[in-house]
Structure formats: C-alpha cells, structure tokens
Amino acid sequence: MTNHHSQDWNNYWQGRSASEGGNALTGVGIENNAVLSSFWQKTFKPLPQTARLVDFACGAGSVLKHAHNANMKNLTGIDISGSAIDVLTDKYPSIKGVVCPVDRTPFNDREFDIIVSQFGFEYAGGKNQRINTTKEMVRILKPSGKIVLIAHIKNGAIMRDCQTSLDQINMIAKSQFFKIAQSTFIASHNANNTKSAHDKNKAESTMKRLNQASKPLLDWLKEENLEKNDFAKFIYYLLQSSNKLLQNYHKYTPSDGKAWFDGMERETFAYKGRMSSMIDAALSQQDAQALLDTFETAGLTSNPLEKLHFPQERAPIAWKIQTA
C-alpha cells in the first residue's frame, strides 16, 4: 500500500473498532456481499482442514471468516494496518495476524498451501509493487499450492460506487456539518447554563446554520434508496443521531458531544481515504494480465482472466485472478 493511503486505512480500521463512532460504517461496502461469500465458501469447501492459508491485505477478515467457518485450522492474515489486525484477532483469536507490507512478508519459502486476497493486494501501489507482491506470493507458496485473488476492476461497478461516495463525503465537507453541529451543541449548553438572551440568540443562530448545512444532505437522501445505498444509510444515521444528541444535549457534557462529533468526522474522512485508494487501486485488463503473466513466468499454471459480476449489475465488479 502506498504511503499516501496507508494512514487513511489505519484511521479507517481504528474507526471500525472505536466505540465513539458507534461503528456507523460497519457493513458499509461489500464485505458481506452474498456473491463474494458464496465464491469463497465454494473455494474453501474442498480444501483439507489442515491446509495452510494466508490472506494478503486481510483487513478485518471478511475472507478469513469463511475459511474459519469451513473449520480450516491454519489461518493467517497479513495487513499493513495494525488496527485492522487488532479487529481481526479480536473477532477470531485462533487466526494469526501479522502486520507487514504485502510485498515483503516474514514467511519462509514454500510455507502456504493457498494464498487468497479480496480487494487487498492491489493496494500495494503501482505496477512494480503489484508485481513484487505476486512474486512474494509465489515465493511462499508450496509447489502444489494455489493462488485465488479478487481484485478491483477499472471502470467497474465498485469504482463507480466509490466515486459516488466520494462525491457525498465532499458534500459533507463543503457543508461544514461537523464543525457547525459541534458549535450548536456547545451553544445550546451555554444558553441553558447562563439563561442569557445573548447566549440564547447564539444557540438559535447556530441551529439555523446547522439546518442550512443539513439541507443538501436531506435533499440527497430523499432521492436515494436506503435499502440499496449503504452510504446513504450512513448519512441517515449521521443526521438522525446528531439530531437526537442535540435534542438531549442536557444529558451530556460538552466534551461528550465534542468527542462524538470528532469521532464521526474521523470515521467519515477515513472512509473517504478508503474510497480514494479503491479508485487508485483498480486494475485495467492489462494490469491484471501482467499479474497472471508473473505467475506463468514462475512456472505456475493460471486460469484465464475472468470478470466477476453481481446480479443485475451490467458493469463487472472485479477480476478473478487464479492459478490452477
């Protein structure tokens, strides 16, 4: 993963594990998609339970959970983000978590029976880093082993959705929602404590500003299907929870309110970093074929490059890159 995005991902996983943000973005994205779940379940079902498996850029274990559910015993996940590994090992104590870059792992030659990755290894960086990562996979793979990768595809459905989410996050940033909401929370506290006309007017003024900042978000929500748009669910959660917090400001201290809004802001903009890195990591057909060529050059037999689709999606969502 490039330095440009590594901190974004670490912040993202910190947000995923933090209570202050209410795990508002848990489930946002594709980690629990039925098509992907079915793909991995079919991949792991025929494998012996003793097979040694490593997941490159494992995140919190969206792939490893399927191997774990298949009763596989020797599971390892690697990720550049220590926070991601913390989330993984907290959920699955039996899985070994390793913090390392995907192109420089600490493992021995020919150590693993199967190497997997889902929307992960391609974050290593540009072409050279990706090629180095596939060479690292070959190094630690047993002669009889297998590599199964799901990678972002350029101009696909996920890349399109990432751009949509980026547009909405930029809308939040432009509205200054978090800053104004914090000011409104504190102004309401001050007005309640001092009972002065000046502080009451200030509280009313900041509330009007907050309503103005919220309007573009509310207007956007009216046009979206909350059942299908995960990020719209998050915007709804953000507005609804902010409203409840402001209505019940007297039950919380100013520092409580500040911590909540700060946590939500961090989680939101860590998500923005994740969306940006997804777009940057998407592979063209030439990019994906170069990875298969690396496997072939190393003596592995690879399957033809395939595109993965979701039902009712015309655009593909990923490349399937596999050795036989």
PDB file of C-alpha atoms in Angstrom:
ATOM      1  CA  MET A   1       0.000   0.000   0.000  1.00  0.00           C
ATOM      2  CA  THR A   2       1.271   3.448  -0.835  1.00  0.00           C
ATOM      3  CA  ASN A   3       2.217   5.806   1.983  1.00  0.00           C
ATOM      4  CA  HIS A   4      -0.397   8.192   0.578  1.00  0.00           C
ATOM      5  CA  HIS A   5      -3.209   5.896   1.681  1.00  0.00           C
ATOM      6  CA  SER A   6      -1.757   3.742   4.466  1.00  0.00           C
ATOM      7  CA  GLN A   7      -2.716   6.212   7.210  1.00  0.00           C
ATOM      8  CA  ASP A   8      -6.201   6.555   5.736  1.00  0.00           C
ATOM      9  CA  TRP A   9      -6.661   2.811   6.072  1.00  0.00           C
ATOM     10  CA  ASN A  10      -5.250   2.723   9.583  1.00  0.00           C
ATOM     11  CA  ASN A  11      -7.651   5.514  10.551  1.00  0.00           C
ATOM     12  CA  TYR A  12     -10.465   3.622   8.848  1.00  0.00           C
ATOM     13  CA  TRP A  13      -9.857   0.468  10.853  1.00  0.00           C
ATOM     14  CA  GLN A  14      -9.453   2.479  14.038  1.00  0.00           C
ATOM     15  CA  GLY A  15     -12.886   3.883  13.293  1.00  0.00           C
ATOM     16  CA  ARG A  16     -14.247   0.397  12.708  1.00  0.00           C
ATOM     17  CA  SER A  17     -13.051  -0.683  16.157  1.00  0.00           C
ATOM     18  CA  ALA A  18     -13.852   2.518  18.037  1.00  0.00           C
ATOM     19  CA  SER A  19     -16.946   2.814  20.189  1.00  0.00           C
ATOM     20  CA  GLU A  20     -17.054   6.587  19.857  1.00  0.00           C
ATOM     21  CA  GLY A  21     -18.217   6.415  16.271  1.00  0.00           C
ATOM     22  CA  GLY A  22     -20.860   3.838  17.042  1.00  0.00           C
ATOM     23  CA  ASN A  23     -19.368   1.620  14.317  1.00  0.00           C
ATOM     24  CA  ALA A  24     -21.531   3.638  11.978  1.00  0.00           C
ATOM     25  CA  LEU A  25     -19.744   2.408   8.892  1.00  0.00           C
ATOM     26  CA  THR A  26     -19.732  -1.268   9.832  1.00  0.00           C
ATOM     27  CA  GLY A  27     -21.335  -3.070   6.925  1.00  0.00           C
ATOM     28  CA  VAL A  28     -20.856  -0.146   4.570  1.00  0.00           C
ATOM     29  CA  GLY A  29     -19.232  -1.586   1.491  1.00  0.00           C
ATOM     30  CA  ILE A  30     -19.106  -5.110   0.132  1.00  0.00           C
ATOM     31  CA  GLU A  31     -17.505  -7.211   2.873  1.00  0.00           C
ATOM     32  CA  ASN A  32     -20.720  -9.156   3.455  1.00  0.00           C
ATOM     33  CA  ASN A  33     -21.878  -9.470  -0.154  1.00  0.00           C
ATOM     34  CA  ALA A  34     -23.681 -12.755  -0.900  1.00  0.00           C
ATOM     35  CA  VAL A  35     -21.933 -13.343  -4.248  1.00  0.00           C
ATOM     36  CA  LEU A  36     -18.487 -12.952  -2.706  1.00  0.00           C
ATOM     37  CA  SER A  37     -19.444 -15.064   0.301  1.00  0.00           C
ATOM     38  CA  SER A  38     -20.622 -17.861  -1.984  1.00  0.00           C
ATOM     39  CA  PHE A  39     -17.423 -17.641  -4.048  1.00  0.00           C
ATOM     40  CA  TRP A  40     -15.188 -18.105  -1.005  1.00  0.00           C
ATOM     41  CA  GLN A  41     -17.331 -20.809   0.529  1.00  0.00           C
ATOM     42  CA  LYS A  42     -17.012 -22.828  -2.696  1.00  0.00           C
ATOM     43  CA  THR A  43     -13.269 -22.125  -2.800  1.00  0.00           C
ATOM     44  CA  PHE A  44     -12.648 -23.382   0.743  1.00  0.00           C
ATOM     45  CA  LYS A  45     -15.088 -26.309   0.868  1.00  0.00           C
ATOM     46  CA  PRO A  46     -12.860 -28.874  -0.949  1.00  0.00           C
ATOM     47  CA  LEU A  47      -9.687 -27.901   0.937  1.00  0.00           C
ATOM     48  CA  PRO A  48      -8.377 -30.093   3.771  1.00  0.00           C
ATOM     49  CA  GLN A  49      -8.849 -28.532   7.208  1.00  0.00           C
ATOM     50  CA  THR A  50      -5.093 -28.700   7.769  1.00  0.00           C
ATOM     51  CA  ALA A  51      -4.255 -26.606   4.678  1.00  0.00           C
ATOM     52  CA  ARG A  52      -2.149 -23.555   5.482  1.00  0.00           C
ATOM     53  CA  LEU A  53      -3.814 -20.397   4.219  1.00  0.00           C
ATOM     54  CA  VAL A  54      -2.705 -16.764   4.192  1.00  0.00           C
ATOM     55  CA  ASP A  55      -4.874 -13.796   3.240  1.00  0.00           C
ATOM     56  CA  PHE A  56      -2.987 -10.836   1.759  1.00  0.00           C
ATOM     57  CA  ALA A  57      -4.305  -7.452   2.956  1.00  0.00           C
ATOM     58  CA  CYS A  58      -6.915  -9.261   5.034  1.00  0.00           C
ATOM     59  CA  GLY A  59      -8.496  -6.252   6.732  1.00  0.00           C
ATOM     60  CA  ALA A  60     -10.814  -7.425   9.495  1.00  0.00           C
ATOM     61  CA  GLY A  61     -11.137 -10.904   8.000  1.00  0.00           C
ATOM     62  CA  SER A  62     -14.062 -10.805   5.553  1.00  0.00           C
ATOM     63  CA  VAL A  63     -12.470 -13.714   3.632  1.00  0.00           C
ATOM     64  CA  LEU A  64     -10.854 -15.456   6.559  1.00  0.00           C
ATOM     65  CA  LYS A  65     -14.201 -15.806   8.322  1.00  0.00           C
ATOM     66  CA  HIS A  66     -15.337 -18.159   5.534  1.00  0.00           C
ATOM     67  CA  ALA A  67     -12.181 -20.263   5.918  1.00  0.00           C
ATOM     68  CA  HIS A  68     -12.747 -20.250   9.674  1.00  0.00           C
ATOM     69  CA  ASN A  69     -16.363 -21.353   9.192  1.00  0.00           C
ATOM     70  CA  ALA A  70     -15.079 -24.185   6.955  1.00  0.00           C
ATOM     71  CA  ASN A  71     -13.123 -25.400  10.009  1.00  0.00           C
ATOM     72  CA  MET A  72      -9.735 -24.666   8.484  1.00  0.00           C
ATOM     73  CA  LYS A  73      -7.193 -24.659  11.299  1.00  0.00           C
ATOM     74  CA  ASN A  74      -4.043 -22.970   9.962  1.00  0.00           C
ATOM     75  CA  LEU A  75      -5.141 -19.446   9.061  1.00  0.00           C
ATOM     76  CA  THR A  76      -3.016 -16.318   8.799  1.00  0.00           C
ATOM     77  CA  GLY A  77      -3.947 -12.788   7.814  1.00  0.00           C
ATOM     78  CA  ILE A  78      -1.491 -10.036   6.894  1.00  0.00           C
ATOM     79  CA  ASP A  79      -2.214  -6.326   6.619  1.00  0.00           C
ATOM     80  CA  ILE A  80      -0.241  -3.079   6.702  1.00  0.00           C
ATOM     81  CA  SER A  81      -2.708  -1.717   9.274  1.00  0.00           C
ATOM     82  CA  GLY A  82      -2.128  -2.792  12.843  1.00  0.00           C
ATOM     83  CA  SER A  83      -5.643  -1.609  13.678  1.00  0.00           C
ATOM     84  CA  ALA A  84      -7.089  -3.980  11.072  1.00  0.00           C
ATOM     85  CA  ILE A  85      -5.149  -6.885  12.573  1.00  0.00           C
ATOM     86  CA  ASP A  86      -6.408  -5.906  16.034  1.00  0.00           C
ATOM     87  CA  VAL A  87     -10.001  -6.088  14.789  1.00  0.00           C
ATOM     88  CA  LEU A  88      -9.293  -9.444  13.105  1.00  0.00           C
ATOM     89  CA  THR A  89      -7.669 -11.175  16.074  1.00  0.00           C
ATOM     90  CA  ASP A  90     -10.241  -9.770  18.481  1.00  0.00           C
ATOM     91  CA  LYS A  91     -13.005 -11.449  16.451  1.00  0.00           C
ATOM     92  CA  TYR A  92     -11.029 -14.611  15.630  1.00  0.00           C
ATOM     93  CA  PRO A  93      -8.407 -15.351  18.312  1.00  0.00           C
ATOM     94  CA  SER A  94      -7.373 -18.588  16.591  1.00  0.00           C
ATOM     95  CA  ILE A  95      -6.278 -16.740  13.437  1.00  0.00           C
ATOM     96  CA  LYS A  96      -2.701 -15.496  13.336  1.00  0.00           C
ATOM     97  CA  GLY A  97      -2.458 -11.819  12.446  1.00  0.00           C
ATOM     98  CA  VAL A  98       0.720 -10.290  11.043  1.00  0.00           C
ATOM     99  CA  VAL A  99       1.380  -6.594  10.399  1.00  0.00           C
ATOM    100  CA  CYS A 100       3.543  -6.277   7.294  1.00  0.00           C
ATOM    101  CA  PRO A 101       3.534  -4.975   3.709  1.00  0.00           C
ATOM    102  CA  VAL A 102       2.199  -7.448   1.176  1.00  0.00           C
ATOM    103  CA  ASP A 103       5.333  -7.305  -0.966  1.00  0.00           C
ATOM    104  CA  ARG A 104       7.703  -8.080   1.948  1.00  0.00           C
ATOM    105  CA  THR A 105       6.321 -10.769   4.243  1.00  0.00           C
ATOM    106  CA  PRO A 106       8.218 -12.516   7.060  1.00  0.00           C
ATOM    107  CA  PHE A 107       7.305 -16.053   5.948  1.00  0.00           C
ATOM    108  CA  ASN A 108       9.539 -18.897   4.835  1.00  0.00           C
ATOM    109  CA  ASP A 109       9.753 -20.123   1.260  1.00  0.00           C
ATOM    110  CA  ARG A 110       7.037 -22.614   0.284  1.00  0.00           C
ATOM    111  CA  GLU A 111       5.104 -22.181   3.516  1.00  0.00           C
ATOM    112  CA  PHE A 112       1.446 -21.978   2.390  1.00  0.00           C
ATOM    113  CA  ASP A 113      -0.986 -24.244   0.546  1.00  0.00           C
ATOM    114  CA  ILE A 114      -3.280 -21.453  -0.564  1.00  0.00           C
ATOM    115  CA  ILE A 115      -2.910 -17.681  -0.851  1.00  0.00           C
ATOM    116  CA  VAL A 116      -6.012 -15.501  -1.133  1.00  0.00           C
ATOM    117  CA  SER A 117      -6.897 -11.844  -1.307  1.00  0.00           C
ATOM    118  CA  GLN A 118     -10.100  -9.887  -1.756  1.00  0.00           C
ATOM    119  CA  PHE A 119      -9.771  -6.251  -2.769  1.00  0.00           C
ATOM    120  CA  GLY A 120      -6.494  -6.013  -0.924  1.00  0.00           C
ATOM    121  CA  PHE A 121      -3.169  -6.908  -2.520  1.00  0.00           C
ATOM    122  CA  GLU A 122      -3.642  -4.357  -5.335  1.00  0.00           C
ATOM    123  CA  TYR A 123      -3.287  -1.557  -2.776  1.00  0.00           C
ATOM    124  CA  ALA A 124       0.436  -2.314  -2.639  1.00  0.00           C
ATOM    125  CA  GLY A 125       0.970   0.574  -5.056  1.00  0.00           C
ATOM    126  CA  GLY A 126       1.864   0.880  -8.719  1.00  0.00           C
ATOM    127  CA  LYS A 127       2.791  -1.783 -11.241  1.00  0.00           C
ATOM    128  CA  ASN A 128       6.200  -2.570  -9.725  1.00  0.00           C
ATOM    129  CA  GLN A 129       4.754  -3.042  -6.237  1.00  0.00           C
ATOM    130  CA  ARG A 130       1.970  -5.268  -7.566  1.00  0.00           C
ATOM    131  CA  ILE A 131       4.444  -7.424  -9.494  1.00  0.00           C
ATOM    132  CA  ASN A 132       6.662  -7.658  -6.398  1.00  0.00           C
ATOM    133  CA  THR A 133       3.621  -8.760  -4.405  1.00  0.00           C
ATOM    134  CA  THR A 134       2.792 -11.567  -6.836  1.00  0.00           C
ATOM    135  CA  LYS A 135       6.441 -12.666  -6.749  1.00  0.00           C
ATOM    136  CA  GLU A 136       6.212 -12.730  -2.951  1.00  0.00           C
ATOM    137  CA  MET A 137       3.112 -14.920  -3.230  1.00  0.00           C
ATOM    138  CA  VAL A 138       5.000 -17.327  -5.482  1.00  0.00           C
ATOM    139  CA  ARG A 139       7.933 -17.437  -3.045  1.00  0.00           C
ATOM    140  CA  ILE A 140       5.860 -18.511  -0.054  1.00  0.00           C
ATOM    141  CA  LEU A 141       3.533 -20.861  -1.984  1.00  0.00           C
ATOM    142  CA  LYS A 142       4.084 -24.614  -1.823  1.00  0.00           C
ATOM    143  CA  PRO A 143       4.741 -26.306  -5.204  1.00  0.00           C
ATOM    144  CA  SER A 144       1.279 -27.858  -5.108  1.00  0.00           C
ATOM    145  CA  GLY A 145      -0.345 -24.664  -3.815  1.00  0.00           C
ATOM    146  CA  LYS A 146      -2.982 -22.360  -5.272  1.00  0.00           C
ATOM    147  CA  ILE A 147      -3.499 -18.589  -5.509  1.00  0.00           C
ATOM    148  CA  VAL A 148      -7.006 -17.082  -5.621  1.00  0.00           C
ATOM    149  CA  LEU A 149      -7.381 -13.305  -5.927  1.00  0.00           C
ATOM    150  CA  ILE A 150     -10.346 -10.972  -6.265  1.00  0.00           C
ATOM    151  CA  ALA A 151      -9.180  -7.518  -7.394  1.00  0.00           C
ATOM    152  CA  HIS A 152     -10.780  -4.184  -8.192  1.00  0.00           C
ATOM    153  CA  ILE A 153     -11.524  -3.659 -11.873  1.00  0.00           C
ATOM    154  CA  LYS A 154     -11.080  -0.305 -13.550  1.00  0.00           C
ATOM    155  CA  ASN A 155     -14.331   1.441 -14.542  1.00  0.00           C
ATOM    156  CA  GLY A 156     -16.369  -1.275 -12.853  1.00  0.00           C
ATOM    157  CA  ALA A 157     -19.431  -1.032 -10.611  1.00  0.00           C
ATOM    158  CA  ILE A 158     -17.440  -0.739  -7.384  1.00  0.00           C
ATOM    159  CA  MET A 159     -15.235   2.007  -8.778  1.00  0.00           C
ATOM    160  CA  ARG A 160     -18.405   3.858  -9.812  1.00  0.00           C
ATOM    161  CA  ASP A 161     -19.924   3.483  -6.344  1.00  0.00           C
ATOM    162  CA  CYS A 162     -16.679   4.636  -4.710  1.00  0.00           C
ATOM    163  CA  GLN A 163     -16.781   7.821  -6.771  1.00  0.00           C
ATOM    164  CA  THR A 164     -20.398   8.404  -5.727  1.00  0.00           C
ATOM    165  CA  SER A 165     -19.432   8.021  -2.058  1.00  0.00           C
ATOM    166  CA  LEU A 166     -16.541  10.433  -2.553  1.00  0.00           C
ATOM    167  CA  ASP A 167     -18.928  12.990  -4.016  1.00  0.00           C
ATOM    168  CA  GLN A 168     -21.202  12.702  -0.987  1.00  0.00           C
ATOM    169  CA  ILE A 169     -18.329  12.961   1.504  1.00  0.00           C
ATOM    170  CA  ASN A 170     -17.166  16.086  -0.294  1.00  0.00           C
ATOM    171  CA  MET A 171     -20.714  17.402   0.068  1.00  0.00           C
ATOM    172  CA  ILE A 172     -20.479  16.843   3.837  1.00  0.00           C
ATOM    173  CA  ALA A 173     -17.105  18.598   3.929  1.00  0.00           C
ATOM    174  CA  LYS A 174     -18.414  21.552   1.954  1.00  0.00           C
ATOM    175  CA  SER A 175     -21.385  21.914   4.302  1.00  0.00           C
ATOM    176  CA  GLN A 176     -19.055  22.085   7.373  1.00  0.00           C
ATOM    177  CA  PHE A 177     -21.634  19.905   9.094  1.00  0.00           C
ATOM    178  CA  PHE A 178     -19.382  18.562  11.856  1.00  0.00           C
ATOM    179  CA  LYS A 179     -17.988  21.976  12.833  1.00  0.00           C
ATOM    180  CA  ILE A 180     -21.419  23.625  12.893  1.00  0.00           C
ATOM    181  CA  ALA A 181     -23.006  20.694  14.777  1.00  0.00           C
ATOM    182  CA  GLN A 182     -20.339  20.922  17.488  1.00  0.00           C
ATOM    183  CA  SER A 183     -20.870  24.685  17.757  1.00  0.00           C
ATOM    184  CA  THR A 184     -24.619  24.142  18.061  1.00  0.00           C
ATOM    185  CA  PHE A 185     -24.172  21.551  20.810  1.00  0.00           C
ATOM    186  CA  ILE A 186     -21.892  23.852  22.843  1.00  0.00           C
ATOM    187  CA  ALA A 187     -24.079  26.924  22.236  1.00  0.00           C
ATOM    188  CA  SER A 188     -27.125  25.009  23.489  1.00  0.00           C
ATOM    189  CA  HIS A 189     -25.214  24.100  26.663  1.00  0.00           C
ATOM    190  CA  ASN A 190     -24.127  27.680  27.233  1.00  0.00           C
ATOM    191  CA  ALA A 191     -27.634  29.039  26.723  1.00  0.00           C
ATOM    192  CA  ASN A 192     -29.031  26.502  29.162  1.00  0.00           C
ATOM    193  CA  ASN A 193     -26.390  27.333  31.789  1.00  0.00           C
ATOM    194  CA  THR A 194     -26.370  31.144  31.590  1.00  0.00           C
ATOM    195  CA  LYS A 195     -30.015  31.770  30.660  1.00  0.00           C
ATOM    196  CA  SER A 196     -28.821  34.992  28.988  1.00  0.00           C
ATOM    197  CA  ALA A 197     -30.567  36.438  25.936  1.00  0.00           C
ATOM    198  CA  HIS A 198     -27.234  36.709  24.128  1.00  0.00           C
ATOM    199  CA  ASP A 199     -26.437  33.014  24.524  1.00  0.00           C
ATOM    200  CA  LYS A 200     -29.997  32.047  23.642  1.00  0.00           C
ATOM    201  CA  ASN A 201     -29.775  34.053  20.412  1.00  0.00           C
ATOM    202  CA  LYS A 202     -26.398  32.473  19.616  1.00  0.00           C
ATOM    203  CA  ALA A 203     -27.843  28.981  20.121  1.00  0.00           C
ATOM    204  CA  GLU A 204     -30.749  29.775  17.819  1.00  0.00           C
ATOM    205  CA  SER A 205     -28.380  31.244  15.225  1.00  0.00           C
ATOM    206  CA  THR A 206     -26.116  28.196  15.172  1.00  0.00           C
ATOM    207  CA  MET A 207     -29.141  25.896  14.935  1.00  0.00           C
ATOM    208  CA  LYS A 208     -30.282  27.797  11.828  1.00  0.00           C
ATOM    209  CA  ARG A 209     -26.794  27.370  10.352  1.00  0.00           C
ATOM    210  CA  LEU A 210     -26.917  23.647  11.116  1.00  0.00           C
ATOM    211  CA  ASN A 211     -30.307  23.322   9.425  1.00  0.00           C
ATOM    212  CA  GLN A 212     -28.840  25.018   6.348  1.00  0.00           C
ATOM    213  CA  ALA A 213     -25.812  22.692   6.408  1.00  0.00           C
ATOM    214  CA  SER A 214     -28.081  19.650   6.725  1.00  0.00           C
ATOM    215  CA  LYS A 215     -30.444  20.602   3.910  1.00  0.00           C
ATOM    216  CA  PRO A 216     -28.296  19.355   0.985  1.00  0.00           C
ATOM    217  CA  LEU A 217     -27.818  16.051   2.792  1.00  0.00           C
ATOM    218  CA  LEU A 218     -31.541  15.693   3.486  1.00  0.00           C
ATOM    219  CA  ASP A 219     -32.397  16.588  -0.103  1.00  0.00           C
ATOM    220  CA  TRP A 220     -29.941  13.954  -1.355  1.00  0.00           C
ATOM    221  CA  LEU A 221     -31.395  11.318   0.988  1.00  0.00           C
ATOM    222  CA  LYS A 222     -34.887  11.888  -0.415  1.00  0.00           C
ATOM    223  CA  GLU A 223     -33.616  10.752  -3.816  1.00  0.00           C
ATOM    224  CA  GLU A 224     -31.770   7.664  -2.565  1.00  0.00           C
ATOM    225  CA  ASN A 225     -32.898   4.120  -1.779  1.00  0.00           C
ATOM    226  CA  LEU A 226     -31.684   3.354   1.737  1.00  0.00           C
ATOM    227  CA  GLU A 227     -32.086  -0.370   1.111  1.00  0.00           C
ATOM    228  CA  LYS A 228     -29.574  -0.310  -1.746  1.00  0.00           C
ATOM    229  CA  ASN A 229     -27.214   2.557  -0.925  1.00  0.00           C
ATOM    230  CA  ASP A 230     -25.009   1.758   2.053  1.00  0.00           C
ATOM    231  CA  PHE A 231     -23.506   5.219   2.236  1.00  0.00           C
ATOM    232  CA  ALA A 232     -26.986   6.769   2.247  1.00  0.00           C
ATOM    233  CA  LYS A 233     -27.682   4.605   5.318  1.00  0.00           C
ATOM    234  CA  PHE A 234     -24.674   6.171   6.961  1.00  0.00           C
ATOM    235  CA  ILE A 235     -25.809   9.733   6.112  1.00  0.00           C
ATOM    236  CA  TYR A 236     -29.220   8.891   7.557  1.00  0.00           C
ATOM    237  CA  TYR A 237     -27.576   7.533  10.708  1.00  0.00           C
ATOM    238  CA  LEU A 238     -25.388  10.627  10.983  1.00  0.00           C
ATOM    239  CA  LEU A 239     -28.297  13.074  10.714  1.00  0.00           C
ATOM    240  CA  GLN A 240     -30.636  11.080  12.921  1.00  0.00           C
ATOM    241  CA  SER A 241     -28.048  10.534  15.674  1.00  0.00           C
ATOM    242  CA  SER A 242     -26.889  14.159  15.544  1.00  0.00           C
ATOM    243  CA  ASN A 243     -30.476  15.316  15.954  1.00  0.00           C
ATOM    244  CA  LYS A 244     -31.016  13.040  18.968  1.00  0.00           C
ATOM    245  CA  LEU A 245     -27.767  14.220  20.556  1.00  0.00           C
ATOM    246  CA  LEU A 246     -28.682  17.873  20.099  1.00  0.00           C
ATOM    247  CA  GLN A 247     -32.198  17.362  21.424  1.00  0.00           C
ATOM    248  CA  ASN A 248     -30.785  15.689  24.535  1.00  0.00           C
ATOM    249  CA  TYR A 249     -27.735  17.920  24.935  1.00  0.00           C
ATOM    250  CA  HIS A 250     -28.502  18.445  28.645  1.00  0.00           C
ATOM    251  CA  LYS A 251     -27.823  14.740  29.284  1.00  0.00           C
ATOM    252  CA  TYR A 252     -24.227  15.051  28.095  1.00  0.00           C
ATOM    253  CA  THR A 253     -21.216  17.208  28.827  1.00  0.00           C
ATOM    254  CA  PRO A 254     -19.750  19.499  26.139  1.00  0.00           C
ATOM    255  CA  SER A 255     -16.726  17.188  25.968  1.00  0.00           C
ATOM    256  CA  ASP A 256     -19.046  14.210  25.334  1.00  0.00           C
ATOM    257  CA  GLY A 257     -20.617  15.984  22.385  1.00  0.00           C
ATOM    258  CA  LYS A 258     -17.269  17.098  21.010  1.00  0.00           C
ATOM    259  CA  ALA A 259     -15.859  13.563  21.266  1.00  0.00           C
ATOM    260  CA  TRP A 260     -18.855  12.091  19.427  1.00  0.00           C
ATOM    261  CA  PHE A 261     -18.763  14.562  16.548  1.00  0.00           C
ATOM    262  CA  ASP A 262     -14.960  14.292  16.328  1.00  0.00           C
ATOM    263  CA  GLY A 263     -15.226  10.506  16.170  1.00  0.00           C
ATOM    264  CA  MET A 264     -17.845  10.619  13.441  1.00  0.00           C
ATOM    265  CA  GLU A 265     -15.778  13.094  11.450  1.00  0.00           C
ATOM    266  CA  ARG A 266     -12.643  10.925  11.709  1.00  0.00           C
ATOM    267  CA  GLU A 267     -14.567   7.839  10.664  1.00  0.00           C
ATOM    268  CA  THR A 268     -16.158   9.669   7.734  1.00  0.00           C
ATOM    269  CA  PHE A 269     -12.903  11.005   6.360  1.00  0.00           C
ATOM    270  CA  ALA A 270     -11.075   7.746   6.927  1.00  0.00           C
ATOM    271  CA  TYR A 271     -13.795   6.247   4.753  1.00  0.00           C
ATOM    272  CA  LYS A 272     -13.045   8.941   2.190  1.00  0.00           C
ATOM    273  CA  GLY A 273      -9.427   7.804   2.149  1.00  0.00           C
ATOM    274  CA  ARG A 274     -10.560   4.247   1.641  1.00  0.00           C
ATOM    275  CA  MET A 275     -12.743   5.221  -1.307  1.00  0.00           C
ATOM    276  CA  SER A 276      -9.880   7.154  -2.895  1.00  0.00           C
ATOM    277  CA  SER A 277      -7.481   4.260  -2.515  1.00  0.00           C
ATOM    278  CA  MET A 278     -10.022   1.857  -4.024  1.00  0.00           C
ATOM    279  CA  ILE A 279     -10.257   4.027  -7.120  1.00  0.00           C
ATOM    280  CA  ASP A 280      -6.468   4.297  -7.357  1.00  0.00           C
ATOM    281  CA  ALA A 281      -6.061   0.516  -6.959  1.00  0.00           C
ATOM    282  CA  ALA A 282      -8.491  -0.547  -9.704  1.00  0.00           C
ATOM    283  CA  LEU A 283      -6.778  -2.688 -12.350  1.00  0.00           C
ATOM    284  CA  SER A 284      -7.124  -2.458 -16.107  1.00  0.00           C
ATOM    285  CA  GLN A 285      -7.179  -5.677 -18.135  1.00  0.00           C
ATOM    286  CA  GLN A 286      -3.522  -5.085 -18.990  1.00  0.00           C
ATOM    287  CA  ASP A 287      -2.691  -4.672 -15.287  1.00  0.00           C
ATOM    288  CA  ALA A 288      -4.494  -7.879 -14.342  1.00  0.00           C
ATOM    289  CA  GLN A 289      -2.970  -9.880 -17.184  1.00  0.00           C
ATOM    290  CA  ALA A 290       0.513  -8.747 -16.130  1.00  0.00           C
ATOM    291  CA  LEU A 291      -0.070 -10.432 -12.768  1.00  0.00           C
ATOM    292  CA  LEU A 292      -1.105 -13.692 -14.422  1.00  0.00           C
ATOM    293  CA  ASP A 293       1.968 -13.466 -16.626  1.00  0.00           C
ATOM    294  CA  THR A 294       4.097 -13.225 -13.479  1.00  0.00           C
ATOM    295  CA  PHE A 295       2.618 -16.485 -12.215  1.00  0.00           C
ATOM    296  CA  GLU A 296       3.168 -18.159 -15.584  1.00  0.00           C
ATOM    297  CA  THR A 297       6.793 -16.977 -15.691  1.00  0.00           C
ATOM    298  CA  ALA A 298       7.310 -18.508 -12.242  1.00  0.00           C
ATOM    299  CA  GLY A 299       6.100 -21.881 -13.530  1.00  0.00           C
ATOM    300  CA  LEU A 300       2.541 -21.799 -12.213  1.00  0.00           C
ATOM    301  CA  THR A 301      -0.432 -22.670 -14.390  1.00  0.00           C
ATOM    302  CA  SER A 302      -3.002 -19.889 -14.314  1.00  0.00           C
ATOM    303  CA  ASN A 303      -6.667 -19.855 -15.229  1.00  0.00           C
ATOM    304  CA  PRO A 304      -7.830 -17.400 -17.890  1.00  0.00           C
ATOM    305  CA  LEU A 305      -8.612 -13.929 -16.594  1.00  0.00           C
ATOM    306  CA  GLU A 306     -12.295 -13.625 -15.603  1.00  0.00           C
ATOM    307  CA  LYS A 307     -14.664 -10.817 -14.665  1.00  0.00           C
ATOM    308  CA  LEU A 308     -16.926 -11.136 -11.643  1.00  0.00           C
ATOM    309  CA  HIS A 309     -20.439  -9.675 -11.806  1.00  0.00           C
ATOM    310  CA  PHE A 310     -23.129  -9.029  -9.237  1.00  0.00           C
ATOM    311  CA  PRO A 311     -26.718  -9.916 -10.213  1.00  0.00           C
ATOM    312  CA  GLN A 312     -28.468  -7.119 -12.122  1.00  0.00           C
ATOM    313  CA  GLU A 313     -25.187  -5.194 -12.488  1.00  0.00           C
ATOM    314  CA  ARG A 314     -24.186  -4.638 -16.090  1.00  0.00           C
ATOM    315  CA  ALA A 315     -20.712  -3.463 -15.181  1.00  0.00           C
ATOM    316  CA  PRO A 316     -18.296  -6.039 -13.692  1.00  0.00           C
ATOM    317  CA  ILE A 317     -17.206  -5.562 -10.097  1.00  0.00           C
ATOM    318  CA  ALA A 318     -13.876  -7.400 -10.023  1.00  0.00           C
ATOM    319  CA  TRP A 319     -11.219  -9.502 -11.697  1.00  0.00           C
ATOM    320  CA  LYS A 320     -10.825 -13.158 -10.742  1.00  0.00           C
ATOM    321  CA  ILE A 321      -7.106 -13.932 -10.897  1.00  0.00           C
ATOM    322  CA  GLN A 322      -6.348 -17.586 -10.131  1.00  0.00           C
ATOM    323  CA  THR A 323      -3.780 -20.292 -10.578  1.00  0.00           C
ATOM    324  CA  ALA A 324      -4.936 -23.822 -11.356  1.00  0.00           C
TER     325      ALA A 324
END
